[in-house]
């Protein structure tokens, strides 16, 4: 099986970068994406990777921040049955230091049923969601890196047209890097090159 091609990808005009497989295409080439987001997707697997810059939420504790953002995301997307499967301890990111304040990072993994775009509840897919919260307190920013991996595709979902309905084909079987590895790579390789972005 050929090795998947991995690239260092410039984000937000090259002011940030992250490394992930080439199969994830820049969605801004297809549709409009908000300025505070960078969205990449592999349409053949209905997997996506989103980088988001948000105003720092001081009222959310570091220890539960990734879980808080995951549940907030579930509410925002009108998801049903959001279950948090795992959450990490809070880690310092020595590579992300601004004015002697290292970023703190926590992650959470959840499972939820969500619809794509404007589709209704009858077209919901069961999705595994990986979320990392990188807290850049020196610049009052919460960075979210979110990865979506379908588990079961609803026959009524628009995704079924592309990837087929039913249980998703495992990454290894499809000859590509599993989504949890894609997520870990994107998070651990995340670099800020120009802090004036914030």
Tab-separated table of C-alpha atoms in Angstrom, residues 112-186:
chain	number	residue	atom	x	y	z
A	112	UNK	CA	-22.815	12.465	18.165
A	113	UNK	CA	-25.520	12.264	15.528
A	114	UNK	CA	-25.577	15.321	13.278
A	115	UNK	CA	-27.020	16.365	9.930
A	116	UNK	CA	-24.960	17.920	7.145
A	117	UNK	CA	-25.619	21.532	6.249
A	118	UNK	CA	-29.325	22.251	6.179
A	119	UNK	CA	-30.510	18.639	6.125
A	120	UNK	CA	-33.084	17.640	8.754
A	121	UNK	CA	-32.943	15.168	11.646
A	122	UNK	CA	-34.097	12.317	9.402
A	123	UNK	CA	-30.729	12.522	7.598
A	124	UNK	CA	-28.440	12.423	10.651
A	125	UNK	CA	-25.106	10.590	10.541
A	126	UNK	CA	-23.322	9.037	13.514
A	127	UNK	CA	-19.989	10.856	13.733
A	128	UNK	CA	-16.879	10.650	15.910
A	129	UNK	CA	-15.558	14.122	16.732
A	130	UNK	CA	-12.003	14.836	17.908
A	131	UNK	CA	-11.466	18.289	19.415
A	132	UNK	CA	-8.326	20.026	20.685
A	133	UNK	CA	-8.406	23.344	22.497
A	134	UNK	CA	-5.129	25.277	22.359
A	135	UNK	CA	-5.424	28.159	24.809
A	136	UNK	CA	-3.193	31.031	23.716
A	137	UNK	CA	-3.753	33.181	26.790
A	138	UNK	CA	-1.022	35.677	25.891
A	139	UNK	CA	-3.101	36.739	22.882
A	140	UNK	CA	-6.520	35.977	24.447
A	141	UNK	CA	-7.369	33.337	21.852
A	142	UNK	CA	-8.888	29.869	22.045
A	143	UNK	CA	-7.804	27.803	19.041
A	144	UNK	CA	-10.016	24.822	18.208
A	145	UNK	CA	-8.836	22.002	15.973
A	146	UNK	CA	-11.743	19.701	15.193
A	147	UNK	CA	-11.761	16.497	13.158
A	148	UNK	CA	-14.910	14.708	12.021
A	149	UNK	CA	-14.963	10.998	11.183
A	150	UNK	CA	-18.225	9.351	10.068
A	151	UNK	CA	-19.076	6.057	11.752
A	152	UNK	CA	-22.458	5.369	10.138
A	153	UNK	CA	-23.834	7.266	7.119
A	154	UNK	CA	-27.605	7.675	6.943
A	155	UNK	CA	-29.056	6.650	3.534
A	156	UNK	CA	-30.949	10.002	3.460
A	157	UNK	CA	-27.785	12.049	4.065
A	158	UNK	CA	-26.216	13.866	1.107
A	159	UNK	CA	-22.986	12.096	2.171
A	160	UNK	CA	-24.509	8.772	1.099
A	161	UNK	CA	-24.335	9.919	-2.547
A	162	UNK	CA	-20.538	10.212	-2.336
A	163	UNK	CA	-19.372	7.651	0.206
A	164	UNK	CA	-22.339	5.276	0.363
A	165	UNK	CA	-24.759	4.567	3.214
A	166	UNK	CA	-24.057	2.346	6.219
A	167	UNK	CA	-20.893	1.777	8.242
A	168	UNK	CA	-17.907	3.827	7.058
A	169	UNK	CA	-14.993	1.929	5.493
A	170	UNK	CA	-12.103	1.780	8.017
A	171	UNK	CA	-9.179	4.052	7.066
A	172	UNK	CA	-6.641	1.212	6.963
A	173	UNK	CA	-8.865	-0.695	4.538
A	174	UNK	CA	-9.114	2.429	2.346
A	175	UNK	CA	-5.320	2.832	2.421
A	176	UNK	CA	-5.216	6.065	4.382
A	177	UNK	CA	-4.123	7.364	7.771
A	178	UNK	CA	-6.771	6.835	10.496
A	179	UNK	CA	-8.537	10.026	11.587
A	180	UNK	CA	-7.228	9.868	15.164
A	181	UNK	CA	-3.668	9.907	13.734
A	182	UNK	CA	-4.545	12.750	11.321
A	183	UNK	CA	-5.922	14.708	14.294
A	184	UNK	CA	-2.870	14.064	16.520
A	185	UNK	CA	-0.511	15.108	13.719
A	186	UNK	CA	-2.479	18.314	13.006
